[in-house]
Amino acid sequence: MRQYPPRRIVCLTEETVETLYLLGEQERIVGVSGYAVRPPQVRREKPRVSAFVSADIPKILALEPDLVLAFSDLQAGIVADLVRAGIDVHLFNQRDIAGILAMIRTLGALIGVVERADDLAQGFERRLAAIAATPRRSPPPKVYFEEWDDPLISGAGWVSELIEIAGGADVFQDLRHRQAAKDRIVSSDAVREAAPDVILASWCGKKVVPARIKQRDGWSEIPAVRDDRIVEIKSPIILQPGPAALTDGLDAIVTALWGPHS
């Protein structure tokens, strides 16, 4: 029998896990993605049932969820299996800051805590506005965000927007609306010609190696390489379109651009 609001929720990505904890509704979570690390206690409190593009369907079914929360076309196969098994699934597909805020409010509606979710989203909106309004020197530093190193992939929509809010200028801003990573592939020459002042890198779950970036053919004259301004931003705080990106992820960008006391 379907239950509203749902009491048993499985989250197949990290951002809905963090949102439920921030809403004080973590007791509803009965299973999480293996990538869920925020807040830290989730690792010991909740069973892991999925990676990103694969999931243990029998394990999820055994948890008897009222609702499974998924994200993006990359989880469409998992969603199809769960739907065929009779499970209610909501798949989010947010790719920009407006989408992240809508996800928070939609999740609140799905679980019956509309006002609390709206308060949470409004708090993030105020925070973003305050950081965007902070006086910064002009012109803004040019920033290249590298989401992957082979091939070179520039930052997703929300990352590009956060760079702007932090007072930087994304050198590949024109690619921000392209959802698929393959549509944000850039050439080494294009990065060189863009001459970024800062390179931010987050290689989707593997450690960034600045020395490897510096050794790329023809990159020694890029201002960011010449001035040693290559900064890794850990993927859990920037590559998932949720609360982490709007808080620790944005703060990391601000620090990379303006220093620790900015």
PDB file of C-alpha atoms in Angstrom:
ATOM      1  CA  MET A   1       0.000   0.000   0.000  1.00  0.00           C
ATOM      2  CA  ARG A   2       1.357   3.448  -0.984  1.00  0.00           C
ATOM      3  CA  GLN A   3       2.005   5.802   1.882  1.00  0.00           C
ATOM      4  CA  TYR A   4       1.951   9.607   1.984  1.00  0.00           C
ATOM      5  CA  PRO A   5       4.077  11.161   3.080  1.00  0.00           C
ATOM      6  CA  PRO A   6       6.570   8.394   2.241  1.00  0.00           C
ATOM      7  CA  ARG A   7       8.192   6.876   5.318  1.00  0.00           C
ATOM      8  CA  ARG A   8      10.874   4.745   3.633  1.00  0.00           C
ATOM      9  CA  ILE A   9      13.058   6.548   1.089  1.00  0.00           C
ATOM     10  CA  VAL A  10      16.047   5.328  -0.923  1.00  0.00           C
ATOM     11  CA  CYS A  11      18.382   7.995  -2.366  1.00  0.00           C
ATOM     12  CA  LEU A  12      20.478   6.999  -5.378  1.00  0.00           C
ATOM     13  CA  THR A  13      22.583  10.184  -5.326  1.00  0.00           C
ATOM     14  CA  GLU A  14      24.154  12.282  -2.600  1.00  0.00           C
ATOM     15  CA  GLU A  15      22.361  15.616  -2.928  1.00  0.00           C
ATOM     16  CA  THR A  16      18.925  14.310  -1.900  1.00  0.00           C
ATOM     17  CA  VAL A  17      20.538  12.582   1.099  1.00  0.00           C
ATOM     18  CA  GLU A  18      22.074  15.842   2.296  1.00  0.00           C
ATOM     19  CA  THR A  19      18.832  17.729   1.687  1.00  0.00           C
ATOM     20  CA  LEU A  20      16.813  15.248   3.773  1.00  0.00           C
ATOM     21  CA  TYR A  21      19.327  15.567   6.627  1.00  0.00           C
ATOM     22  CA  LEU A  22      19.155  19.370   6.416  1.00  0.00           C
ATOM     23  CA  LEU A  23      15.359  19.125   6.589  1.00  0.00           C
ATOM     24  CA  GLY A  24      15.661  16.936   9.708  1.00  0.00           C
ATOM     25  CA  GLU A  25      13.993  14.048   7.860  1.00  0.00           C
ATOM     26  CA  GLN A  26      16.904  11.602   7.796  1.00  0.00           C
ATOM     27  CA  GLU A  27      14.910   8.951   9.683  1.00  0.00           C
ATOM     28  CA  ARG A  28      13.000   8.313   6.461  1.00  0.00           C
ATOM     29  CA  ILE A  29      16.174   7.318   4.582  1.00  0.00           C
ATOM     30  CA  VAL A  30      16.557   3.525   4.417  1.00  0.00           C
ATOM     31  CA  GLY A  31      19.231   3.262   1.704  1.00  0.00           C
ATOM     32  CA  VAL A  32      21.790   5.530   0.005  1.00  0.00           C
ATOM     33  CA  SER A  33      24.300   5.774  -2.809  1.00  0.00           C
ATOM     34  CA  GLY A  34      27.806   4.563  -2.078  1.00  0.00           C
ATOM     35  CA  TYR A  35      28.962   8.106  -2.857  1.00  0.00           C
ATOM     36  CA  ALA A  36      26.929   9.659  -0.036  1.00  0.00           C
ATOM     37  CA  VAL A  37      29.405  11.288   2.372  1.00  0.00           C
ATOM     38  CA  ARG A  38      27.472  14.337   3.615  1.00  0.00           C
ATOM     39  CA  PRO A  39      26.826  14.623   6.478  1.00  0.00           C
ATOM     40  CA  PRO A  40      29.687  12.333   7.608  1.00  0.00           C
ATOM     41  CA  GLN A  41      27.448  10.166   9.830  1.00  0.00           C
ATOM     42  CA  VAL A  42      25.545   8.914   6.787  1.00  0.00           C
ATOM     43  CA  ARG A  43      28.375   6.442   6.167  1.00  0.00           C
ATOM     44  CA  ARG A  44      27.657   4.601   9.381  1.00  0.00           C
ATOM     45  CA  GLU A  45      23.911   5.227   9.639  1.00  0.00           C
ATOM     46  CA  LYS A  46      22.571   4.134   6.266  1.00  0.00           C
ATOM     47  CA  PRO A  47      23.007   0.999   4.109  1.00  0.00           C
ATOM     48  CA  ARG A  48      24.561   1.496   0.678  1.00  0.00           C
ATOM     49  CA  VAL A  49      22.538   0.203  -2.220  1.00  0.00           C
ATOM     50  CA  SER A  50      23.983   1.778  -5.377  1.00  0.00           C
ATOM     51  CA  ALA A  51      26.902   3.294  -7.229  1.00  0.00           C
ATOM     52  CA  PHE A  52      26.029   6.014  -9.732  1.00  0.00           C
ATOM     53  CA  VAL A  53      25.096   4.081 -12.862  1.00  0.00           C
ATOM     54  CA  SER A  54      24.422   0.739 -11.185  1.00  0.00           C
ATOM     55  CA  ALA A  55      22.336  -0.380  -8.229  1.00  0.00           C
ATOM     56  CA  ASP A  56      21.582  -3.515  -6.239  1.00  0.00           C
ATOM     57  CA  ILE A  57      17.930  -3.825  -7.252  1.00  0.00           C
ATOM     58  CA  PRO A  58      17.143  -6.841  -4.995  1.00  0.00           C
ATOM     59  CA  LYS A  59      18.681  -4.986  -2.020  1.00  0.00           C
ATOM     60  CA  ILE A  60      16.567  -1.894  -2.773  1.00  0.00           C
ATOM     61  CA  LEU A  61      13.391  -3.988  -3.113  1.00  0.00           C
ATOM     62  CA  ALA A  62      14.155  -5.754   0.177  1.00  0.00           C
ATOM     63  CA  LEU A  63      14.129  -2.339   1.907  1.00  0.00           C
ATOM     64  CA  GLU A  64      10.488  -1.904   0.799  1.00  0.00           C
ATOM     65  CA  PRO A  65      10.813   1.793  -0.082  1.00  0.00           C
ATOM     66  CA  ASP A  66       7.757   4.023  -0.503  1.00  0.00           C
ATOM     67  CA  LEU A  67       9.850   6.278  -2.725  1.00  0.00           C
ATOM     68  CA  VAL A  68      13.184   6.128  -4.562  1.00  0.00           C
ATOM     69  CA  LEU A  69      14.937   9.387  -5.508  1.00  0.00           C
ATOM     70  CA  ALA A  70      17.151   9.322  -8.592  1.00  0.00           C
ATOM     71  CA  PHE A  71      19.065  11.807 -10.739  1.00  0.00           C
ATOM     72  CA  SER A  72      19.685  12.298 -14.464  1.00  0.00           C
ATOM     73  CA  ASP A  73      19.558  10.252 -17.633  1.00  0.00           C
ATOM     74  CA  LEU A  74      22.517   8.226 -16.376  1.00  0.00           C
ATOM     75  CA  GLN A  75      20.186   6.537 -13.861  1.00  0.00           C
ATOM     76  CA  ALA A  76      17.374   5.932 -16.351  1.00  0.00           C
ATOM     77  CA  GLY A  77      18.167   2.211 -16.535  1.00  0.00           C
ATOM     78  CA  ILE A  78      17.994   1.796 -12.755  1.00  0.00           C
ATOM     79  CA  VAL A  79      14.742   3.764 -12.691  1.00  0.00           C
ATOM     80  CA  ALA A  80      13.210   1.554 -15.378  1.00  0.00           C
ATOM     81  CA  ASP A  81      14.048  -1.603 -13.381  1.00  0.00           C
ATOM     82  CA  LEU A  82      12.510  -0.140 -10.222  1.00  0.00           C
ATOM     83  CA  VAL A  83       9.377   1.061 -11.997  1.00  0.00           C
ATOM     84  CA  ARG A  84       8.871  -2.402 -13.518  1.00  0.00           C
ATOM     85  CA  ALA A  85       9.128  -3.802  -9.992  1.00  0.00           C
ATOM     86  CA  GLY A  86       6.279  -1.498  -8.904  1.00  0.00           C
ATOM     87  CA  ILE A  87       8.322   1.089  -7.003  1.00  0.00           C
ATOM     88  CA  ASP A  88       7.461   4.811  -6.975  1.00  0.00           C
ATOM     89  CA  VAL A  89      10.429   6.798  -8.291  1.00  0.00           C
ATOM     90  CA  HIS A  90      11.060  10.513  -8.653  1.00  0.00           C
ATOM     91  CA  LEU A  91      13.946  11.381 -10.957  1.00  0.00           C
ATOM     92  CA  PHE A  92      15.436  14.859 -10.613  1.00  0.00           C
ATOM     93  CA  ASN A  93      17.410  16.436 -13.452  1.00  0.00           C
ATOM     94  CA  GLN A  94      18.669  19.769 -12.104  1.00  0.00           C
ATOM     95  CA  ARG A  95      21.628  21.288 -13.958  1.00  0.00           C
ATOM     96  CA  ASP A  96      21.718  24.861 -12.684  1.00  0.00           C
ATOM     97  CA  ILE A  97      21.248  26.790  -9.436  1.00  0.00           C
ATOM     98  CA  ALA A  98      17.559  27.420 -10.108  1.00  0.00           C
ATOM     99  CA  GLY A  99      17.179  23.663 -10.591  1.00  0.00           C
ATOM    100  CA  ILE A 100      18.943  22.911  -7.295  1.00  0.00           C
ATOM    101  CA  LEU A 101      16.596  25.248  -5.420  1.00  0.00           C
ATOM    102  CA  ALA A 102      13.592  23.720  -7.215  1.00  0.00           C
ATOM    103  CA  MET A 103      14.825  20.236  -6.260  1.00  0.00           C
ATOM    104  CA  ILE A 104      14.865  21.232  -2.580  1.00  0.00           C
ATOM    105  CA  ARG A 105      11.335  22.630  -2.747  1.00  0.00           C
ATOM    106  CA  THR A 106      10.019  19.683  -4.792  1.00  0.00           C
ATOM    107  CA  LEU A 107      11.525  17.202  -2.341  1.00  0.00           C
ATOM    108  CA  GLY A 108       9.836  19.093   0.474  1.00  0.00           C
ATOM    109  CA  ALA A 109       6.499  18.737  -1.311  1.00  0.00           C
ATOM    110  CA  LEU A 110       7.065  15.035  -1.972  1.00  0.00           C
ATOM    111  CA  ILE A 111       7.576  14.315   1.721  1.00  0.00           C
ATOM    112  CA  GLY A 112       5.102  16.816   3.187  1.00  0.00           C
ATOM    113  CA  VAL A 113       7.421  19.474   4.627  1.00  0.00           C
ATOM    114  CA  VAL A 114       6.763  22.293   2.160  1.00  0.00           C
ATOM    115  CA  GLU A 115       7.414  25.228   4.509  1.00  0.00           C
ATOM    116  CA  ARG A 116      10.627  23.795   5.922  1.00  0.00           C
ATOM    117  CA  ALA A 117      11.971  23.117   2.421  1.00  0.00           C
ATOM    118  CA  ASP A 118      11.054  26.635   1.302  1.00  0.00           C
ATOM    119  CA  ASP A 119      12.871  28.075   4.337  1.00  0.00           C
ATOM    120  CA  LEU A 120      15.947  26.004   3.473  1.00  0.00           C
ATOM    121  CA  ALA A 121      15.890  27.138  -0.169  1.00  0.00           C
ATOM    122  CA  GLN A 122      15.381  30.781   0.837  1.00  0.00           C
ATOM    123  CA  GLY A 123      18.378  30.546   3.163  1.00  0.00           C
ATOM    124  CA  PHE A 124      20.518  29.390   0.237  1.00  0.00           C
ATOM    125  CA  GLU A 125      19.117  32.169  -1.968  1.00  0.00           C
ATOM    126  CA  ARG A 126      20.071  34.798   0.611  1.00  0.00           C
ATOM    127  CA  ARG A 127      23.549  33.327   0.959  1.00  0.00           C
ATOM    128  CA  LEU A 128      24.131  33.320  -2.804  1.00  0.00           C
ATOM    129  CA  ALA A 129      22.882  36.902  -3.102  1.00  0.00           C
ATOM    130  CA  ALA A 130      25.164  38.095  -0.291  1.00  0.00           C
ATOM    131  CA  ILE A 131      28.251  36.485  -1.840  1.00  0.00           C
ATOM    132  CA  ALA A 132      27.343  37.814  -5.304  1.00  0.00           C
ATOM    133  CA  ALA A 133      26.995  41.330  -3.842  1.00  0.00           C
ATOM    134  CA  THR A 134      30.441  41.298  -2.206  1.00  0.00           C
ATOM    135  CA  PRO A 135      32.610  44.008  -3.798  1.00  0.00           C
ATOM    136  CA  ARG A 136      35.440  42.464  -5.845  1.00  0.00           C
ATOM    137  CA  ARG A 137      38.165  44.010  -7.930  1.00  0.00           C
ATOM    138  CA  SER A 138      37.613  44.414 -11.639  1.00  0.00           C
ATOM    139  CA  PRO A 139      38.083  42.942 -14.163  1.00  0.00           C
ATOM    140  CA  PRO A 140      37.124  39.529 -12.767  1.00  0.00           C
ATOM    141  CA  PRO A 141      39.739  36.762 -12.916  1.00  0.00           C
ATOM    142  CA  LYS A 142      39.237  34.412 -15.868  1.00  0.00           C
ATOM    143  CA  VAL A 143      38.547  30.874 -14.653  1.00  0.00           C
ATOM    144  CA  TYR A 144      38.783  27.512 -16.375  1.00  0.00           C
ATOM    145  CA  PHE A 145      36.986  24.729 -14.486  1.00  0.00           C
ATOM    146  CA  GLU A 146      38.090  21.223 -15.477  1.00  0.00           C
ATOM    147  CA  GLU A 147      35.611  18.448 -14.685  1.00  0.00           C
ATOM    148  CA  TRP A 148      37.681  15.755 -16.397  1.00  0.00           C
ATOM    149  CA  ASP A 149      41.187  15.549 -17.802  1.00  0.00           C
ATOM    150  CA  ASP A 150      40.942  13.078 -20.702  1.00  0.00           C
ATOM    151  CA  PRO A 151      39.219  14.419 -22.681  1.00  0.00           C
ATOM    152  CA  LEU A 152      39.173  17.921 -21.202  1.00  0.00           C
ATOM    153  CA  ILE A 153      35.644  18.713 -19.994  1.00  0.00           C
ATOM    154  CA  SER A 154      34.572  22.134 -18.745  1.00  0.00           C
ATOM    155  CA  GLY A 155      32.255  22.803 -15.798  1.00  0.00           C
ATOM    156  CA  ALA A 156      28.539  21.980 -15.649  1.00  0.00           C
ATOM    157  CA  GLY A 157      25.865  24.681 -15.476  1.00  0.00           C
ATOM    158  CA  TRP A 158      25.718  25.198 -11.723  1.00  0.00           C
ATOM    159  CA  VAL A 159      29.536  25.254 -11.482  1.00  0.00           C
ATOM    160  CA  SER A 160      29.755  27.987 -14.105  1.00  0.00           C
ATOM    161  CA  GLU A 161      27.099  30.017 -12.271  1.00  0.00           C
ATOM    162  CA  LEU A 162      28.913  29.599  -8.947  1.00  0.00           C
ATOM    163  CA  ILE A 163      32.154  30.875 -10.497  1.00  0.00           C
ATOM    164  CA  GLU A 164      30.240  33.999 -11.529  1.00  0.00           C
ATOM    165  CA  ILE A 165      28.682  34.443  -8.074  1.00  0.00           C
ATOM    166  CA  ALA A 166      32.174  34.109  -6.565  1.00  0.00           C
ATOM    167  CA  GLY A 167      33.341  37.026  -8.712  1.00  0.00           C
ATOM    168  CA  GLY A 168      35.075  35.127 -11.498  1.00  0.00           C
ATOM    169  CA  ALA A 169      34.472  34.826 -15.241  1.00  0.00           C
ATOM    170  CA  ASP A 170      34.085  31.296 -16.615  1.00  0.00           C
ATOM    171  CA  VAL A 171      36.094  31.169 -19.852  1.00  0.00           C
ATOM    172  CA  PHE A 172      33.675  28.560 -21.238  1.00  0.00           C
ATOM    173  CA  GLN A 173      30.467  30.166 -20.021  1.00  0.00           C
ATOM    174  CA  ASP A 174      28.876  29.531 -23.416  1.00  0.00           C
ATOM    175  CA  LEU A 175      28.965  25.776 -22.682  1.00  0.00           C
ATOM    176  CA  ARG A 176      27.162  25.991 -19.337  1.00  0.00           C
ATOM    177  CA  HIS A 177      23.745  25.082 -20.746  1.00  0.00           C
ATOM    178  CA  ARG A 178      24.966  21.834 -22.290  1.00  0.00           C
ATOM    179  CA  GLN A 179      23.778  19.067 -19.989  1.00  0.00           C
ATOM    180  CA  ALA A 180      25.856  16.150 -21.249  1.00  0.00           C
ATOM    181  CA  ALA A 181      29.542  16.103 -20.349  1.00  0.00           C
ATOM    182  CA  LYS A 182      30.415  15.017 -23.900  1.00  0.00           C
ATOM    183  CA  ASP A 183      28.967  18.314 -25.140  1.00  0.00           C
ATOM    184  CA  ARG A 184      31.342  20.260 -22.882  1.00  0.00           C
ATOM    185  CA  ILE A 185      34.559  18.755 -24.240  1.00  0.00           C
ATOM    186  CA  VAL A 186      37.107  21.486 -24.990  1.00  0.00           C
ATOM    187  CA  SER A 187      40.438  21.401 -26.794  1.00  0.00           C
ATOM    188  CA  SER A 188      43.801  22.058 -25.213  1.00  0.00           C
ATOM    189  CA  ASP A 189      44.275  24.898 -27.688  1.00  0.00           C
ATOM    190  CA  ALA A 190      40.955  26.486 -26.666  1.00  0.00           C
ATOM    191  CA  VAL A 191      42.067  26.583 -23.020  1.00  0.00           C
ATOM    192  CA  ARG A 192      45.410  28.052 -24.038  1.00  0.00           C
ATOM    193  CA  GLU A 193      43.728  30.749 -26.114  1.00  0.00           C
ATOM    194  CA  ALA A 194      41.312  31.556 -23.253  1.00  0.00           C
ATOM    195  CA  ALA A 195      44.341  32.249 -21.021  1.00  0.00           C
ATOM    196  CA  PRO A 196      42.638  31.643 -17.652  1.00  0.00           C
ATOM    197  CA  ASP A 197      44.064  33.354 -14.566  1.00  0.00           C
ATOM    198  CA  VAL A 198      42.902  30.450 -12.372  1.00  0.00           C
ATOM    199  CA  ILE A 199      42.377  26.761 -13.124  1.00  0.00           C
ATOM    200  CA  LEU A 200      39.936  24.953 -10.851  1.00  0.00           C
ATOM    201  CA  ALA A 201      39.849  21.193 -11.249  1.00  0.00           C
ATOM    202  CA  SER A 202      37.672  18.400  -9.924  1.00  0.00           C
ATOM    203  CA  TRP A 203      38.244  15.138 -11.740  1.00  0.00           C
ATOM    204  CA  CYS A 204      34.996  13.409 -10.838  1.00  0.00           C
ATOM    205  CA  GLY A 205      36.193  11.137  -8.051  1.00  0.00           C
ATOM    206  CA  LYS A 206      39.938  10.891  -8.758  1.00  0.00           C
ATOM    207  CA  LYS A 207      42.692  13.058  -7.336  1.00  0.00           C
ATOM    208  CA  VAL A 208      43.747  16.090  -9.365  1.00  0.00           C
ATOM    209  CA  VAL A 209      47.443  16.152 -10.254  1.00  0.00           C
ATOM    210  CA  PRO A 210      48.493  19.799 -10.858  1.00  0.00           C
ATOM    211  CA  ALA A 211      51.911  18.696 -12.167  1.00  0.00           C
ATOM    212  CA  ARG A 212      50.199  16.852 -14.999  1.00  0.00           C
ATOM    213  CA  ILE A 213      48.210  19.973 -15.896  1.00  0.00           C
ATOM    214  CA  LYS A 214      51.392  22.081 -15.918  1.00  0.00           C
ATOM    215  CA  GLN A 215      53.121  19.648 -18.281  1.00  0.00           C
ATOM    216  CA  ARG A 216      50.494  19.891 -21.014  1.00  0.00           C
ATOM    217  CA  ASP A 217      51.884  20.977 -24.328  1.00  0.00           C
ATOM    218  CA  GLY A 218      51.928  24.759 -24.647  1.00  0.00           C
ATOM    219  CA  TRP A 219      50.313  25.434 -21.269  1.00  0.00           C
ATOM    220  CA  SER A 220      53.372  26.946 -19.564  1.00  0.00           C
ATOM    221  CA  GLU A 221      52.380  30.449 -20.750  1.00  0.00           C
ATOM    222  CA  ILE A 222      48.804  30.222 -19.451  1.00  0.00           C
ATOM    223  CA  PRO A 223      48.649  32.765 -16.579  1.00  0.00           C
ATOM    224  CA  ALA A 224      47.176  30.192 -14.154  1.00  0.00           C
ATOM    225  CA  VAL A 225      50.032  27.772 -14.860  1.00  0.00           C
ATOM    226  CA  ARG A 226      52.713  30.450 -14.866  1.00  0.00           C
ATOM    227  CA  ASP A 227      51.477  31.865 -11.550  1.00  0.00           C
ATOM    228  CA  ASP A 228      50.818  28.435 -10.008  1.00  0.00           C
ATOM    229  CA  ARG A 229      47.094  29.051  -9.527  1.00  0.00           C
ATOM    230  CA  ILE A 230      45.797  25.520 -10.075  1.00  0.00           C
ATOM    231  CA  VAL A 231      43.390  24.516  -7.325  1.00  0.00           C
ATOM    232  CA  GLU A 232      41.635  21.203  -6.754  1.00  0.00           C
ATOM    233  CA  ILE A 233      38.059  21.345  -5.492  1.00  0.00           C
ATOM    234  CA  LYS A 234      36.941  18.003  -4.050  1.00  0.00           C
ATOM    235  CA  SER A 235      34.229  16.436  -6.181  1.00  0.00           C
ATOM    236  CA  PRO A 236      31.717  15.757  -3.339  1.00  0.00           C
ATOM    237  CA  ILE A 237      31.379  19.506  -2.732  1.00  0.00           C
ATOM    238  CA  ILE A 238      31.126  20.733  -6.318  1.00  0.00           C
ATOM    239  CA  LEU A 239      30.102  18.037  -8.810  1.00  0.00           C
ATOM    240  CA  GLN A 240      26.763  17.162  -7.216  1.00  0.00           C
ATOM    241  CA  PRO A 241      23.980  19.673  -7.835  1.00  0.00           C
ATOM    242  CA  GLY A 242      22.765  20.088  -4.280  1.00  0.00           C
ATOM    243  CA  PRO A 243      23.400  21.900  -0.988  1.00  0.00           C
ATOM    244  CA  ALA A 244      27.120  21.056  -0.913  1.00  0.00           C
ATOM    245  CA  ALA A 245      27.781  23.041  -4.089  1.00  0.00           C
ATOM    246  CA  LEU A 246      25.904  26.072  -2.750  1.00  0.00           C
ATOM    247  CA  THR A 247      27.867  26.072   0.521  1.00  0.00           C
ATOM    248  CA  ASP A 248      31.293  24.421   0.745  1.00  0.00           C
ATOM    249  CA  GLY A 249      31.708  24.297  -3.039  1.00  0.00           C
ATOM    250  CA  LEU A 250      31.034  28.002  -3.495  1.00  0.00           C
ATOM    251  CA  ASP A 251      33.243  28.844  -0.499  1.00  0.00           C
ATOM    252  CA  ALA A 252      36.090  26.833  -2.049  1.00  0.00           C
ATOM    253  CA  ILE A 253      35.757  28.776  -5.304  1.00  0.00           C
ATOM    254  CA  VAL A 254      35.752  32.114  -3.457  1.00  0.00           C
ATOM    255  CA  THR A 255      38.888  31.095  -1.529  1.00  0.00           C
ATOM    256  CA  ALA A 256      40.624  29.932  -4.719  1.00  0.00           C
ATOM    257  CA  LEU A 257      39.898  33.246  -6.441  1.00  0.00           C
ATOM    258  CA  TRP A 258      40.379  35.736  -3.612  1.00  0.00           C
ATOM    259  CA  GLY A 259      42.225  34.026  -0.769  1.00  0.00           C
ATOM    260  CA  PRO A 260      41.239  32.489   2.585  1.00  0.00           C
ATOM    261  CA  HIS A 261      39.851  35.656   4.192  1.00  0.00           C
ATOM    262  CA  SER A 262      37.628  36.726   1.316  1.00  0.00           C
TER     263      SER A 262
END
